[in-house]
Coordinates of C-alpha atoms in Angstrom, one line a residue:
Chain S
E228 CA 15.7 -10.0 -7.1
V229 CA 13.5 -9.1 -4.5
Q230 CA 10.0 -10.2 -6.2
L231 CA 6.5 -11.2 -5.2
V232 CA 4.0 -12.7 -7.6
E233 CA 0.4 -13.2 -6.7
S234 CA -2.0 -15.5 -7.9
G235 CA -5.8 -16.9 -7.2
G236 CA -7.7 -13.9 -8.2
G237 CA -11.1 -14.3 -10.2
L238 CA -14.9 -14.2 -10.4
I239 CA -16.5 -15.4 -7.7
Q240 CA -20.2 -15.4 -6.3
P241 CA -21.4 -13.6 -3.2
G242 CA -21.0 -16.0 -0.5
G243 CA -18.0 -18.0 -1.9
S244 CA -14.4 -18.4 -1.0
L245 CA -10.9 -18.0 -2.5
R246 CA -7.6 -18.3 -1.7
L247 CA -4.8 -15.8 -2.8
S248 CA -1.3 -17.1 -3.1
C249 CA 1.7 -14.7 -3.0
A250 CA 5.2 -16.3 -3.9
A251 CA 8.4 -14.5 -2.9
S252 CA 11.7 -14.7 -4.3
G253 CA 14.9 -13.1 -3.2
F254 CA 14.0 -12.9 0.6
T255 CA 12.0 -15.1 3.1
V256 CA 8.5 -14.5 4.0
S257 CA 8.9 -16.0 7.3
S258 CA 11.5 -13.6 8.4
N259 CA 9.5 -10.5 7.8
Y260 CA 6.2 -8.9 8.3
M261 CA 3.9 -9.5 5.1
S262 CA 0.6 -7.6 4.5
W263 CA -2.3 -7.8 2.0
V264 CA -3.4 -4.4 0.6
R265 CA -6.3 -4.2 -1.5
Q266 CA -7.9 -1.3 -4.0
A267 CA -11.4 -1.3 -5.5
P268 CA -11.8 -0.3 -8.9
G269 CA -11.3 3.4 -9.2
K270 CA -10.6 3.9 -5.5
G271 CA -7.5 4.1 -3.1
L272 CA -5.6 1.7 -1.3
E273 CA -6.7 0.0 2.0
W274 CA -4.7 -2.1 4.3
V275 CA -6.4 -5.8 4.7
S276 CA -4.1 -8.1 6.9
V277 CA -0.5 -8.2 8.2
I278 CA 1.4 -11.5 9.5
Y279 CA 4.3 -10.7 11.8
S280 CA 7.6 -12.8 11.6
G281 CA 6.3 -14.0 14.8
G282 CA 3.2 -15.3 13.7
S283 CA 0.8 -12.6 14.9
T284 CA -2.0 -11.5 12.6
Y285 CA -4.1 -8.4 12.1
Y286 CA -7.1 -7.5 10.1
A287 CA -8.9 -4.6 8.8
D288 CA -12.3 -4.3 10.6
S289 CA -14.0 -4.7 7.0
V290 CA -12.6 -8.3 6.9
K291 CA -12.0 -9.3 10.4
G292 CA -13.8 -12.7 10.8
R293 CA -14.0 -13.3 7.2
F294 CA -10.4 -13.3 6.0
T295 CA -7.4 -15.0 7.2
I296 CA -3.6 -14.7 6.6
S297 CA -1.1 -17.3 6.6
R298 CA 2.3 -18.4 5.2
D299 CA 3.9 -21.8 4.4
N300 CA 7.6 -21.2 5.2
S301 CA 8.5 -24.5 3.0
K302 CA 7.1 -22.7 0.0
N303 CA 8.2 -18.9 1.0
T304 CA 4.6 -18.2 0.2
L305 CA 1.9 -15.8 1.9
Y306 CA -1.8 -16.8 1.7
L307 CA -4.9 -14.9 2.0
Q308 CA -8.0 -17.0 2.6
M309 CA -11.1 -15.0 2.0
N310 CA -14.6 -16.5 3.2
S311 CA -18.0 -15.1 2.8
L312 CA -17.1 -13.0 0.2
R313 CA -19.2 -9.4 -0.5
A314 CA -19.6 -7.3 -3.5
E315 CA -17.9 -4.7 -1.5
D316 CA -14.5 -7.0 -1.6
T317 CA -14.0 -6.6 -5.2
A318 CA -10.6 -5.3 -5.7
V319 CA -7.0 -5.8 -7.1
Y320 CA -5.4 -7.4 -4.2
Y321 CA -1.5 -6.9 -3.6
C322 CA 0.8 -8.6 -1.2
A323 CA 3.9 -6.6 0.1
R324 CA 6.6 -6.7 2.4
D325 CA 5.8 -4.9 5.4
K326 CA 8.6 -3.0 7.1
G327 CA 6.2 -0.2 8.1
W328 CA 6.4 0.9 4.4
F329 CA 5.3 -1.5 1.9
D330 CA 8.3 -2.6 -0.5
P331 CA 8.2 -4.6 -2.7
W332 CA 4.9 -5.0 -4.0
G333 CA 3.4 -7.9 -6.2
Q334 CA 1.6 -7.0 -9.4
G335 CA -1.7 -7.7 -7.9
T336 CA -4.5 -9.9 -8.5
L337 CA -8.0 -9.2 -9.2
V338 CA -10.8 -10.4 -7.3
T339 CA -14.2 -9.8 -8.6
V340 CA -17.4 -10.6 -6.4
S341 CA -20.6 -10.8 -8.6
S342 CA -23.4 -13.0 -9.4
Chain J
D17 CA -7.9 4.3 14.0
I18 CA -5.4 7.2 12.6
Q19 CA -7.2 9.0 9.7
M20 CA -5.1 10.6 6.7
T21 CA -6.1 13.6 4.7
Q22 CA -4.3 14.9 1.4
S23 CA -4.7 17.8 -0.6
P24 CA -5.2 18.5 -3.2
S25 CA -7.0 15.5 -4.6
S26 CA -6.0 16.4 -7.9
L27 CA -3.7 19.0 -9.5
S28 CA -2.6 20.1 -13.0
A29 CA 0.9 21.6 -13.5
S30 CA 3.5 22.4 -16.4
V31 CA 6.7 20.3 -17.0
G32 CA 9.2 21.9 -15.0
D33 CA 6.9 23.3 -12.3
R34 CA 7.4 22.7 -8.3
V35 CA 4.6 20.4 -7.3
T36 CA 3.6 20.0 -3.5
I37 CA 1.1 17.7 -1.9
T38 CA 0.2 17.9 1.9
C39 CA -1.0 15.0 4.3
Q40 CA -2.3 15.3 7.4
A41 CA -2.3 12.7 10.4
S42 CA -5.6 12.9 12.6
Q43 CA -3.0 12.2 15.5
D44 CA 0.8 12.3 16.2
I45 CA 2.5 9.7 14.2
S46 CA 6.2 11.1 14.6
N47 CA 7.8 10.5 11.2
Y48 CA 6.1 7.2 10.7
L49 CA 4.9 8.6 7.0
N50 CA 5.6 7.1 3.7
W51 CA 4.7 8.3 0.1
Y52 CA 4.0 6.0 -2.9
Q53 CA 3.6 6.8 -6.8
Q54 CA 1.0 4.6 -8.6
K55 CA 0.6 4.9 -12.3
P56 CA -2.7 3.3 -14.0
G57 CA -2.8 -0.5 -14.0
K58 CA 0.4 -0.9 -12.0
A59 CA 1.4 -1.4 -8.2
P60 CA 2.4 1.4 -6.0
K61 CA 5.9 2.3 -5.9
L62 CA 7.4 3.2 -2.6
L63 CA 9.1 6.6 -3.2
I64 CA 9.9 8.1 0.5
Y65 CA 10.0 6.3 3.6
D66 CA 10.0 7.7 7.2
A67 CA 9.0 11.2 5.9
S68 CA 12.0 12.2 4.6
N69 CA 14.1 9.3 3.2
L70 CA 14.4 8.8 -0.3
E71 CA 14.2 5.1 -1.4
T72 CA 17.1 3.8 -3.5
G73 CA 16.9 4.4 -7.1
V74 CA 14.1 7.3 -6.8
P75 CA 15.1 10.4 -8.4
S76 CA 16.2 13.3 -6.3
R77 CA 13.5 15.7 -7.5
F78 CA 11.1 14.0 -5.4
S79 CA 11.5 14.7 -1.3
G80 CA 9.4 14.7 1.6
S81 CA 9.4 16.6 5.2
G82 CA 7.3 17.0 8.1
S83 CA 6.7 15.2 11.7
G84 CA 3.8 14.8 14.1
T85 CA 0.7 15.5 11.9
D86 CA 1.7 17.7 9.0
F87 CA 4.0 16.3 6.2
T88 CA 4.8 17.5 2.5
F89 CA 5.6 15.7 -0.4
T90 CA 7.4 17.6 -3.4
I91 CA 8.3 17.4 -6.8
S92 CA 10.8 20.0 -7.6
S93 CA 10.7 19.9 -11.4
L94 CA 7.5 17.8 -12.7
Q95 CA 8.6 15.6 -15.3
P96 CA 6.3 13.8 -17.8
E97 CA 6.8 10.6 -16.3
D98 CA 5.7 11.7 -12.8
I99 CA 2.1 11.5 -13.9
A100 CA 0.5 9.2 -11.8
T101 CA -1.6 9.3 -8.1
Y102 CA 0.5 9.9 -4.8
Y103 CA -0.7 8.3 -1.7
C104 CA 0.9 8.8 1.8
Q105 CA 0.5 6.2 4.2
Q106 CA 1.0 6.0 8.2
Y107 CA 2.1 3.3 10.4
D108 CA 1.9 4.0 14.0
N109 CA 2.6 1.3 16.6
L110 CA -0.2 -1.2 15.8
P111 CA -2.4 -1.8 12.9
P112 CA -4.3 -0.8 10.9
K113 CA -1.8 1.0 8.5
T114 CA -4.1 3.6 6.7
F115 CA -3.5 5.5 3.5
G116 CA -4.6 8.8 2.3
P117 CA -7.1 9.3 -0.3
G118 CA -4.6 10.0 -3.3
T119 CA -3.5 13.1 -5.3
K120 CA -3.8 12.6 -9.2
V121 CA -1.3 14.9 -10.7
D122 CA -1.3 15.3 -14.4
I123 CA 0.5 17.7 -17.1
K124 CA -1.3 21.1 -17.8

């Protein structure tokens, strides 16, 4: 079964750092494009970042220079390192396989940035 | 960046009604348009990819059409389990991939 499971969310103070993980099963992360998508409370979906199978990475302007997407091929896991966190980064973060369309999605992990 | 608009932002319909949602892109995106269903507290679920292709396992009452800048998503006969928010999403050549603002569907 193709599945994604995120972890690493939590409450963090403004300016802090957090690393999200996304463990994949049923397919190989490194052979696919993988994205992070977030959803602020009560709001719509916002694409955050993608890593291509070849290793190229792209970011939304809102997180460029603060977030870093990466993967560990040996663990078949995707990561999102989030630095200099702001209140407006508060959201549920989803990882997803990216074929142009996103499928499957993980269950999401909540990041709350607040003092 | 390509901007996506959706209408209506919300709608209320009766069980069995035909429901139509439209999505417009700010520039030509060919057929690179996908539709998702999201229920409260759950991750989005892919329903339609490349404008009109039904994802495996998705009921045939869901359909999509369009190309270029104008797209339509239809539920041919609304069921109680279809209560959700629906999002369109484009994927032109380069990032960012952008979503529409969503359409909330509920039962009248």
